[in-house]
Short mmCIF file of C-alpha atoms in Angstrom, two decimals:
data_model
loop_
_atom_site.label_atom_id
_atom_site.label_comp_id
_atom_site.label_asym_id
_atom_site.label_seq_id
_atom_site.Cartn_x
_atom_site.Cartn_y
_atom_site.Cartn_z
CA MET A 839 -211.68 -31.09 -109.93
CA GLY A 840 -211.96 -33.47 -112.88
CA SER A 841 -215.18 -35.13 -113.91
CA CYS A 842 -215.14 -38.72 -115.22
CA SER A 843 -217.35 -39.61 -118.19
CA TYR A 844 -215.66 -42.86 -119.27
CA VAL A 845 -213.64 -45.59 -117.56
CA THR A 846 -211.13 -47.95 -119.11
CA VAL A 847 -210.23 -51.27 -117.55
CA ASN A 848 -207.41 -53.60 -118.53
CA VAL A 849 -207.37 -56.90 -116.65
CA ALA A 850 -204.60 -59.49 -117.00
CA ARG A 851 -204.30 -63.01 -115.62
CA PHE A 852 -200.88 -64.63 -115.43
CA ASP A 853 -200.25 -68.35 -115.05
CA GLU A 854 -197.80 -67.60 -112.22
CA PRO A 855 -197.81 -64.74 -109.71
CA ALA A 856 -196.33 -61.66 -111.35
CA GLN A 857 -194.73 -58.66 -109.68
CA LEU A 858 -195.24 -55.25 -111.25
CA ASP A 859 -193.06 -52.70 -109.51
CA PRO A 860 -192.83 -49.77 -109.26
CA LEU A 861 -196.41 -48.53 -109.44
CA VAL A 862 -197.19 -47.23 -112.92
CA THR A 863 -198.95 -43.87 -112.71
CA ASP A 864 -198.67 -42.46 -116.25
CA ALA A 865 -200.56 -43.68 -119.31
CA PRO A 866 -198.54 -43.93 -122.53
CA VAL A 867 -201.59 -42.88 -124.60
CA GLY A 868 -204.69 -40.76 -124.04
CA GLU A 869 -205.07 -38.18 -121.30
CA PRO A 870 -206.66 -40.01 -118.35
CA LEU A 871 -207.57 -38.08 -115.23
CA MET A 872 -206.40 -41.08 -113.21
CA TRP A 873 -204.29 -44.12 -114.17
CA ALA A 874 -203.59 -46.75 -111.53
CA VAL A 875 -202.21 -50.29 -111.56
CA GLY A 876 -203.02 -52.77 -108.83
CA PRO A 877 -203.01 -56.48 -107.95
CA ASP A 878 -205.94 -58.63 -106.95
CA GLU A 879 -206.07 -58.88 -103.16
CA SER A 880 -206.11 -62.67 -103.26
CA GLY A 881 -202.35 -62.25 -102.92
CA SER A 882 -200.65 -60.75 -99.89
CA PHE A 883 -201.72 -57.14 -99.36
CA GLY A 884 -198.95 -54.73 -100.27
CA SER A 885 -196.74 -57.36 -101.92
CA ARG A 886 -197.33 -56.11 -105.48
CA THR A 887 -197.41 -59.79 -106.49
CA SER A 888 -200.51 -61.49 -107.90
CA THR A 889 -201.75 -63.62 -110.77
CA THR A 890 -204.40 -61.00 -111.65
CA TRP A 891 -203.84 -57.29 -112.23
CA LEU A 892 -205.96 -54.27 -113.14
CA VAL A 893 -205.14 -51.00 -114.85
CA LEU A 894 -207.91 -48.51 -114.15
CA GLY A 895 -208.22 -45.32 -116.17
CA LEU A 896 -210.70 -42.48 -115.65
CA HIS A 897 -211.36 -40.16 -118.59
CA ASP A 898 -213.28 -36.96 -119.23
CA THR A 899 -213.57 -37.58 -122.99
CA THR A 900 -214.40 -40.53 -125.21
CA GLU A 901 -211.30 -39.70 -127.28
CA SER A 902 -209.00 -40.38 -124.33
CA ALA A 903 -210.76 -43.64 -123.44
CA ASP A 904 -210.75 -44.80 -127.07
CA ALA A 905 -207.03 -44.03 -127.39
CA VAL A 906 -206.27 -46.38 -124.49
CA PHE A 907 -208.56 -49.09 -125.85
CA ASP A 908 -207.27 -48.83 -129.43
CA ALA A 909 -203.65 -49.03 -128.24
CA GLY A 910 -204.23 -52.55 -126.92
CA LEU A 911 -201.15 -53.97 -125.20
CA ASP A 912 -199.16 -50.87 -126.18
CA ALA A 913 -201.12 -49.11 -123.43
CA VAL A 914 -200.21 -51.83 -120.91
CA PRO A 915 -196.97 -53.43 -122.19
CA PHE A 916 -196.34 -55.07 -118.81
CA PHE A 917 -199.35 -57.33 -119.59
CA SER A 918 -197.71 -58.78 -122.71
CA GLU A 919 -196.80 -62.07 -120.99
CA ALA A 920 -200.26 -62.63 -119.49
CA ALA A 921 -202.21 -65.81 -120.26
CA GLU A 922 -205.48 -63.90 -120.52
CA THR A 923 -206.33 -60.22 -120.96
CA TRP A 924 -209.53 -58.21 -121.14
CA SER A 925 -209.91 -54.54 -121.97
CA ALA A 926 -213.01 -52.38 -122.10
CA VAL A 927 -214.37 -48.87 -122.33
CA LEU A 928 -217.14 -48.38 -119.79
CA GLN A 929 -219.62 -45.53 -119.33
CA PRO A 930 -221.07 -44.86 -115.86
CA PHE A 931 -224.87 -44.81 -115.71
CA SER A 932 -225.29 -44.69 -111.93
CA HIS A 933 -222.99 -43.47 -109.16
CA ARG A 934 -223.22 -42.72 -105.48
CA GLY A 935 -220.72 -42.21 -102.67
CA ASP A 936 -217.22 -40.76 -102.49
CA VAL A 937 -213.87 -41.93 -103.90
CA ASN A 938 -210.50 -40.15 -104.09
CA TRP A 939 -209.36 -41.27 -107.55
CA ILE A 940 -209.05 -37.78 -109.02
CA ASP A 941 -207.05 -34.87 -107.57
CA GLY A 942 -205.62 -36.68 -104.57
CA ALA A 943 -206.59 -38.07 -101.22
CA ASP A 944 -208.77 -35.18 -100.06
CA ALA A 945 -210.83 -34.69 -103.22
CA ASP A 946 -213.97 -36.53 -104.23
CA CYS A 947 -214.28 -37.86 -107.78
CA ARG A 948 -217.28 -36.77 -109.85
CA PHE A 949 -218.87 -39.14 -112.36
CA GLU A 950 -220.94 -37.94 -115.29
CA THR A 951 -223.61 -40.56 -115.99
CA GLY A 952 -224.98 -41.65 -119.35
CA PRO A 953 -227.72 -44.01 -120.57
CA ALA A 954 -228.43 -47.28 -118.77
CA PRO A 955 -228.00 -50.58 -120.64
CA ALA A 956 -231.00 -52.52 -121.89
CA ASP A 957 -232.54 -54.99 -119.44
CA GLU A 958 -230.83 -58.01 -121.02
CA GLU A 959 -227.38 -56.41 -121.33
CA PRO A 960 -224.57 -57.26 -118.89
CA PHE A 961 -222.93 -54.46 -116.96
CA VAL A 962 -219.98 -53.81 -114.69
CA VAL A 963 -220.08 -52.69 -111.07
CA ILE A 964 -217.07 -50.90 -109.58
CA THR A 965 -217.12 -50.22 -105.86
CA SER A 966 -214.46 -48.57 -103.73
CA ALA A 967 -213.52 -48.11 -100.11
CA GLY A 968 -211.02 -45.74 -98.55
CA TRP A 969 -209.63 -44.24 -95.39
CA THR A 970 -208.09 -40.92 -94.42
CA VAL A 971 -204.70 -41.91 -93.04
CA ASP A 972 -204.00 -39.34 -90.33
CA GLU A 973 -203.94 -39.23 -86.53
CA ARG A 974 -207.58 -40.38 -86.44
CA PHE A 975 -206.99 -43.47 -88.58
CA ASP A 976 -208.31 -46.63 -86.89
CA ALA A 977 -206.40 -49.65 -88.23
CA ASP A 978 -208.68 -52.10 -86.40
CA LYS A 979 -211.74 -50.75 -88.21
CA ALA A 980 -209.94 -50.97 -91.54
CA MET A 981 -208.99 -54.58 -90.82
CA ARG A 982 -212.59 -55.42 -89.91
CA PHE A 983 -213.74 -53.93 -93.19
CA ALA A 984 -211.13 -55.94 -95.11
CA GLY A 985 -212.22 -59.10 -93.32
CA GLY A 986 -215.80 -58.44 -94.36
CA VAL A 987 -214.73 -58.01 -97.98
CA ALA A 988 -212.99 -61.38 -97.86
CA GLU A 989 -216.16 -62.99 -96.48
CA VAL A 990 -218.24 -61.45 -99.26
CA ARG A 991 -215.81 -62.67 -101.92
CA SER A 992 -216.04 -66.21 -100.60
CA SER A 993 -219.82 -66.02 -100.69
CA MET A 994 -219.87 -64.92 -104.35
CA ASP A 995 -218.74 -68.25 -105.78
CA GLY A 996 -221.59 -69.60 -107.87
CA ALA A 997 -223.77 -66.48 -107.51
CA ASP A 998 -226.42 -66.52 -110.22
CA GLY A 999 -225.67 -64.05 -112.98
CA LEU A 1000 -222.11 -63.23 -111.82
CA PHE A 1001 -219.54 -63.47 -114.64
CA PHE A 1002 -216.42 -62.47 -112.71
CA GLN A 1003 -215.28 -60.73 -109.53
CA HIS A 1004 -212.00 -59.19 -108.36
CA VAL A 1005 -210.81 -56.90 -105.56
CA PHE A 1006 -207.79 -54.73 -106.33
CA ASN A 1007 -205.55 -52.48 -104.24
CA PHE A 1008 -203.52 -49.68 -105.76
CA ASP A 1009 -201.49 -48.46 -102.80
CA SER A 1010 -200.24 -50.40 -99.76
CA GLN A 1011 -200.28 -47.13 -97.79
CA LEU A 1012 -204.04 -46.76 -98.38
CA MET A 1013 -203.64 -43.33 -99.97
CA VAL A 1014 -205.53 -44.47 -103.11
CA ASP A 1015 -208.90 -46.14 -102.57
CA GLY A 1016 -209.09 -49.82 -103.54
CA ALA A 1017 -211.65 -51.16 -106.01
CA THR A 1018 -213.85 -54.17 -106.60
CA VAL A 1019 -214.77 -55.01 -110.19
CA THR A 1020 -217.64 -57.38 -110.95
CA MET A 1021 -219.73 -58.10 -114.03
CA TRP A 1022 -223.35 -59.19 -113.90
CA ARG A 1023 -225.74 -60.72 -116.42
CA ASP A 1024 -228.43 -58.19 -115.55
CA ASP A 1025 -229.69 -55.84 -112.85
CA ARG A 1026 -231.96 -58.47 -111.31
CA SER A 1027 -229.11 -60.89 -110.58
CA MET A 1028 -226.92 -58.13 -109.11
CA ARG A 1029 -229.69 -56.91 -106.81
CA ALA A 1030 -230.56 -60.45 -105.73
CA PHE A 1031 -227.00 -60.94 -104.48
CA ALA A 1032 -226.42 -57.47 -103.06
CA TYR A 1033 -229.66 -56.70 -101.22
CA ARG A 1034 -231.33 -59.92 -100.21
CA PRO A 1035 -230.47 -61.43 -96.81
CA GLY A 1036 -226.97 -62.89 -96.86
CA ILE A 1037 -223.34 -62.12 -96.13
CA HIS A 1038 -223.19 -59.07 -98.41
CA LYS A 1039 -226.21 -57.38 -96.85
CA THR A 1040 -224.93 -58.26 -93.37
CA GLU A 1041 -221.58 -56.62 -94.11
CA MET A 1042 -223.26 -53.53 -95.58
CA ASP A 1043 -225.34 -53.17 -92.44
CA HIS A 1044 -222.20 -53.61 -90.29
CA TYR A 1045 -220.38 -50.88 -92.25
CA ARG A 1046 -223.28 -48.46 -91.85
CA ALA A 1047 -223.55 -49.14 -88.13
CA ASN A 1048 -219.83 -49.01 -87.34
CA GLY A 1049 -218.23 -46.73 -89.93
CA THR A 1050 -215.44 -49.18 -90.71
CA ALA A 1051 -214.44 -47.15 -93.80
CA ASP A 1052 -214.20 -43.38 -94.16
CA ARG A 1053 -215.76 -43.39 -97.62
CA THR A 1054 -217.23 -45.84 -100.11
CA SER A 1055 -218.65 -45.61 -103.60
CA PHE A 1056 -220.84 -47.70 -105.90
CA THR A 1057 -220.78 -47.19 -109.66
CA ARG A 1058 -222.61 -49.13 -112.36
CA LEU A 1059 -221.23 -48.95 -115.89
CA ARG A 1060 -222.40 -50.16 -119.30
CA LEU A 1061 -220.03 -51.76 -121.80
CA VAL A 1062 -219.20 -49.47 -124.71
CA ARG A 1063 -216.29 -51.45 -126.19
CA SER A 1064 -214.80 -54.77 -125.11
CA ASN A 1065 -212.02 -57.12 -126.19
CA GLY A 1066 -210.56 -60.35 -124.82
CA SER A 1067 -211.62 -62.54 -121.91
CA VAL A 1068 -211.53 -62.54 -118.11
CA GLN A 1069 -211.92 -65.61 -115.88
CA GLY A 1070 -212.81 -67.58 -119.01
CA HIS A 1071 -215.71 -65.29 -119.88
CA THR A 1072 -215.74 -63.18 -123.04
CA PRO A 1073 -217.86 -60.07 -122.43
CA VAL A 1074 -219.22 -58.50 -125.61
CA ALA A 1075 -220.19 -54.85 -125.69
CA PRO A 1076 -223.69 -54.59 -127.24
CA ALA A 1077 -222.71 -51.38 -129.01
CA ALA A 1078 -219.95 -53.27 -130.78
CA THR A 1079 -222.29 -55.96 -132.10
CA GLY A 1080 -225.06 -53.76 -133.38
#
């Protein structure tokens, strides 16, 4: 089983809904353990059409992550017509839960964690949710979970300290766990939204009580390198400015 030490993200926003098909699964540079392309779920689930797209790469070495970052649009040529792009190298500093992004649907992904950012530094949160699609799969539970995610997204508008938020799906057949990607000004603002009474805490409690997903994960990551903008915000990696 592979172990992830670095994550690359490439986010693109198009002025009009774009369709990227078929699913791209191989990176043109680097040697990522996982490379997945998915649309923001604000579009129709499974349509492969959206104004916002993510390419997520998991890497076991900084050399592989840097190769993707340094390649720029050569790593994601299908983003060349986007109105806005953002790319980053991220390093996990906290992880819990299970996600099937490395070695297939039945394997859990390991994350190697590094140093936490300074108190005033922004950071990224990537969460995931997934289901084992077999004879025990409960579509109603999955739909209830998806409905809760939509409610949480609606409640995030204007959240203090939130720079951007997206929810991406990689596989309409649910064989690859979907991901949320958010960036926060600091740990205090993230915790205020996530754990104080409100829609997010209510939905977390509902998931724990009813098991509406087979597995979930929560990973916090510091910015190592960053370029471009997302949702009008230009994140700057502290390491790149010092």
